[in-house]
Coordinates of C-alpha atoms in Angstrom, one line a residue:
X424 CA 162.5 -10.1 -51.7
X425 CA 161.3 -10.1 -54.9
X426 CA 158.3 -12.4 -57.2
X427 CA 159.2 -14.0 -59.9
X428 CA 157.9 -10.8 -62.1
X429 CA 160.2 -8.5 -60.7
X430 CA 157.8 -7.1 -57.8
X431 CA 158.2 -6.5 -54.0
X432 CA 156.7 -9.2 -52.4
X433 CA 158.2 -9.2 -48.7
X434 CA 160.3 -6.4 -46.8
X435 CA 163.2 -8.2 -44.9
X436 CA 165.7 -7.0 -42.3
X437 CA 168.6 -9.3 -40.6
X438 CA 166.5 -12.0 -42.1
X439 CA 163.6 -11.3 -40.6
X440 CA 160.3 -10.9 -42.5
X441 CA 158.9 -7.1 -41.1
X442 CA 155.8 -7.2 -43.6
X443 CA 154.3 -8.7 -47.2
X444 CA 152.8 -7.2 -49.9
X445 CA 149.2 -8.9 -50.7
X446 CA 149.0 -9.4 -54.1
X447 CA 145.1 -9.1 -54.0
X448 CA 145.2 -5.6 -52.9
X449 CA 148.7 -4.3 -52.6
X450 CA 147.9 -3.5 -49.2
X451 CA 151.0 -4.6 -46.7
X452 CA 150.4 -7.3 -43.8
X453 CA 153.0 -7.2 -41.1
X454 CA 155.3 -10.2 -39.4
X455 CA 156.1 -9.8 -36.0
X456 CA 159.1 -7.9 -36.1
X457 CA 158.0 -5.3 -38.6
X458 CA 155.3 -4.9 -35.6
X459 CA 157.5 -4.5 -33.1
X460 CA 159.1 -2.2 -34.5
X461 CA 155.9 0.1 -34.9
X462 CA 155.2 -0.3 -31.1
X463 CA 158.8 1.1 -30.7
X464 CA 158.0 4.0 -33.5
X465 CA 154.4 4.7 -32.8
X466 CA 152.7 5.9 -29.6
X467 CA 149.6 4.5 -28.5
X468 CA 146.9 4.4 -29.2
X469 CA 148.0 4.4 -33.3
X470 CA 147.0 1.1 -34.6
X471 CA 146.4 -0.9 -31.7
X472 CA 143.9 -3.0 -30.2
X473 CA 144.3 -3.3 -26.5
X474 CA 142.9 -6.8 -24.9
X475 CA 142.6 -8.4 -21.6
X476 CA 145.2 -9.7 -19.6
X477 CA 143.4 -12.8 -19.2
X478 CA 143.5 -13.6 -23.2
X479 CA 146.8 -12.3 -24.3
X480 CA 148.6 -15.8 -23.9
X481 CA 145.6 -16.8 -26.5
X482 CA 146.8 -14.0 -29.1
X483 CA 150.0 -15.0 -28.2
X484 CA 149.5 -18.4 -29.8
X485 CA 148.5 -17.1 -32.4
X486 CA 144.2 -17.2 -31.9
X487 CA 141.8 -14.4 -33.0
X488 CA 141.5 -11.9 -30.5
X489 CA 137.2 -11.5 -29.9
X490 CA 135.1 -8.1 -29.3
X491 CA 134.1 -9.4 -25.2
X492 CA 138.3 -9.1 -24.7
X493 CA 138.9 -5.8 -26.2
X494 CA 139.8 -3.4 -23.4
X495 CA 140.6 -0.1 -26.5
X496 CA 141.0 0.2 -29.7
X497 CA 142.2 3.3 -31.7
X498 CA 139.4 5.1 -32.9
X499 CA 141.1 5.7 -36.3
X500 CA 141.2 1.9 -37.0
X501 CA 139.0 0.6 -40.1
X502 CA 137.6 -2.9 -41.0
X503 CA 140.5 -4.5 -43.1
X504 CA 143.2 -2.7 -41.4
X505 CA 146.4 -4.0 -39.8
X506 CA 146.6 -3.8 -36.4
X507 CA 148.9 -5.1 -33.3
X508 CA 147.3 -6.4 -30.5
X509 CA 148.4 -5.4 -27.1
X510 CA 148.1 -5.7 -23.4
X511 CA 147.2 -2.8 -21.1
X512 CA 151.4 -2.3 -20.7
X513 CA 151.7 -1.8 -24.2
X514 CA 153.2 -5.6 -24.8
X515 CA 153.0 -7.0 -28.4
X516 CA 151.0 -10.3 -28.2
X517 CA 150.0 -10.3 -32.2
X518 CA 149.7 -9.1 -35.4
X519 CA 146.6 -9.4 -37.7
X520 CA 143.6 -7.5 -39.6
X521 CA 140.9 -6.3 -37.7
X522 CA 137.2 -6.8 -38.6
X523 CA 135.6 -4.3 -37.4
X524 CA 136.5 -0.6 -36.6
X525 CA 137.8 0.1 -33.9
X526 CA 134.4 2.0 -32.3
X527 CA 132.8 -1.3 -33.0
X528 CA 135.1 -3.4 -31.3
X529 CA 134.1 -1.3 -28.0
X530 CA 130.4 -1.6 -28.5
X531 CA 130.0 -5.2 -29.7
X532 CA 129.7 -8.3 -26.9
X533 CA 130.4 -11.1 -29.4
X534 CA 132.6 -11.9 -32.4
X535 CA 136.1 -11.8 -33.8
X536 CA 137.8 -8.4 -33.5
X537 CA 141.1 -9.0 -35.0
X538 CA 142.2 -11.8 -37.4
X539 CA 145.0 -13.0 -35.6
X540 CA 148.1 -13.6 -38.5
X541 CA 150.8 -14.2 -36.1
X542 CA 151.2 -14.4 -32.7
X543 CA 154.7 -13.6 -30.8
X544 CA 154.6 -17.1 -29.8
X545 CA 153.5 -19.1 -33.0
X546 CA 157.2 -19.8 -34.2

Protein backbone atom coordinates (compact mmCIF):
# COMPACT_ATOMS: atom_id res chain seq x y z
CA UNK A 1 0.00 0.00 0.00
CA UNK A 2 1.06 3.21 -0.85
CA UNK A 3 0.91 7.20 1.00
CA UNK A 4 -0.57 9.62 -0.51
CA UNK A 5 3.07 10.85 -1.98
CA UNK A 6 3.65 7.87 -3.84
CA UNK A 7 5.73 5.93 -0.92
CA UNK A 8 5.59 2.40 0.64
CA UNK A 9 3.91 2.67 3.62
CA UNK A 10 2.66 -1.03 4.48
CA UNK A 11 3.80 -4.46 2.88
CA UNK A 12 0.50 -6.57 2.42
CA UNK A 13 -0.07 -10.29 1.57
CA UNK A 14 -3.68 -12.03 1.18
CA UNK A 15 -4.73 -8.90 2.92
CA UNK A 16 -2.81 -9.26 5.66
CA UNK A 17 -0.55 -6.39 6.90
CA UNK A 18 3.21 -8.37 7.39
CA UNK A 19 5.05 -4.90 8.32
CA UNK A 20 4.93 -0.78 8.09
CA UNK A 21 7.32 1.47 7.09
CA UNK A 22 7.88 4.37 10.00
CA UNK A 23 7.89 7.44 8.52
CA UNK A 24 10.22 8.82 11.37
CA UNK A 25 12.94 6.59 10.60
CA UNK A 26 12.25 4.40 7.58
CA UNK A 27 12.91 1.61 9.79
CA UNK A 28 10.07 -1.32 9.18
CA UNK A 29 7.75 -2.48 12.21
CA UNK A 30 6.23 -5.90 11.77
CA UNK A 31 2.29 -7.11 12.12
CA UNK A 32 1.83 -10.42 13.21
CA UNK A 33 1.88 -12.28 10.17
CA UNK A 34 4.90 -10.77 8.70
CA UNK A 35 6.28 -12.21 12.19
CA UNK A 36 5.18 -15.40 11.77
CA UNK A 37 6.51 -15.77 8.88
CA UNK A 38 10.15 -14.97 10.20
CA UNK A 39 9.73 -17.64 12.96
CA UNK A 40 8.99 -19.96 9.97
CA UNK A 41 12.19 -18.38 7.96
CA UNK A 42 14.55 -17.68 10.71
CA UNK A 43 16.09 -20.06 13.31
CA UNK A 44 16.40 -19.20 16.68
CA UNK A 45 17.78 -17.51 18.39
CA UNK A 46 17.68 -14.57 15.33
CA UNK A 47 15.52 -11.78 16.61
CA UNK A 48 13.85 -13.18 19.46
CA UNK A 49 13.12 -12.66 22.90
CA UNK A 50 12.27 -15.78 24.71
CA UNK A 51 9.90 -15.22 28.02
CA UNK A 52 8.33 -17.24 30.63
CA UNK A 53 5.57 -19.50 30.31
CA UNK A 54 3.86 -17.95 32.95
CA UNK A 55 3.58 -14.36 31.04
CA UNK A 56 3.13 -15.36 27.52
CA UNK A 57 -0.85 -15.08 27.69
CA UNK A 58 0.14 -11.37 28.92
CA UNK A 59 2.19 -10.75 25.54
CA UNK A 60 -0.40 -12.38 23.99
CA UNK A 61 -2.83 -9.64 24.77
CA UNK A 62 -0.88 -7.59 23.62
CA UNK A 63 1.24 -6.14 27.21
CA UNK A 64 4.90 -5.23 27.32
CA UNK A 65 6.89 -8.13 27.94
CA UNK A 66 9.43 -6.98 31.29
CA UNK A 67 13.26 -7.82 31.91
CA UNK A 68 12.25 -10.36 35.35
CA UNK A 69 10.28 -12.64 32.47
CA UNK A 70 12.92 -12.86 29.87
CA UNK A 71 14.19 -16.42 29.88
CA UNK A 72 16.92 -15.36 26.30
CA UNK A 73 17.37 -13.01 24.10
CA UNK A 74 19.54 -13.05 20.97
CA UNK A 75 22.68 -11.48 21.73
CA UNK A 76 22.71 -9.71 18.34
CA UNK A 77 19.50 -7.69 19.38
CA UNK A 78 19.93 -3.71 19.84
CA UNK A 79 17.79 -1.08 21.69
CA UNK A 80 15.21 0.03 18.98
CA UNK A 81 15.12 -3.21 17.23
CA UNK A 82 12.22 -5.35 16.20
CA UNK A 83 11.83 -8.31 17.84
CA UNK A 84 9.22 -11.39 18.25
CA UNK A 85 8.52 -12.62 21.51
CA UNK A 86 8.48 -16.23 22.19
CA UNK A 87 7.95 -19.05 24.56
CA UNK A 88 10.59 -21.63 25.32
CA UNK A 89 8.80 -23.93 22.16
CA UNK A 90 9.46 -21.33 19.88
CA UNK A 91 5.56 -20.03 19.90
CA UNK A 92 4.88 -16.50 18.68
CA UNK A 93 3.15 -14.56 21.49
CA UNK A 94 4.02 -10.85 20.02
CA UNK A 95 5.67 -8.52 18.07
CA UNK A 96 7.21 -5.19 19.22
CA UNK A 97 10.63 -3.04 19.75
CA UNK A 98 12.78 -3.95 22.33
CA UNK A 99 14.38 -1.48 24.80
CA UNK A 100 17.19 -2.76 25.68
CA UNK A 101 19.77 -5.13 24.00
CA UNK A 102 19.39 -8.20 24.23
CA UNK A 103 22.54 -8.78 26.94
CA UNK A 104 20.74 -6.32 29.01
CA UNK A 105 17.51 -7.93 29.02
CA UNK A 106 19.45 -10.99 30.73
CA UNK A 107 21.18 -8.88 33.40
CA UNK A 108 18.44 -6.43 34.44
CA UNK A 109 15.62 -7.52 37.30
CA UNK A 110 13.18 -4.70 36.50
CA UNK A 111 11.71 -2.79 33.56
CA UNK A 112 10.16 -3.14 30.19
CA UNK A 113 12.17 -5.42 27.70
CA UNK A 114 10.13 -5.31 24.69
CA UNK A 115 7.44 -2.64 23.62
CA UNK A 116 4.75 -4.92 22.92
CA UNK A 117 3.05 -3.62 19.29
CA UNK A 118 0.86 -6.50 18.82
CA UNK A 119 0.05 -9.46 20.43
CA UNK A 120 -1.27 -12.73 18.53
CA UNK A 121 -4.41 -12.26 20.52
CA UNK A 122 -5.10 -8.35 20.35
CA UNK A 123 -7.49 -8.66 17.17
Amino acid sequence: MYSRTGRVRQVLSGGQRLATVRASDGRLTLGIAGARRLVEALPPPAYRVVILPDVADFARDGKNAFCRHVVSADPEIRAGDEVLVVTGDDDLCATGTAVLSGAEMLVFNYGVAVKVREGVNAR
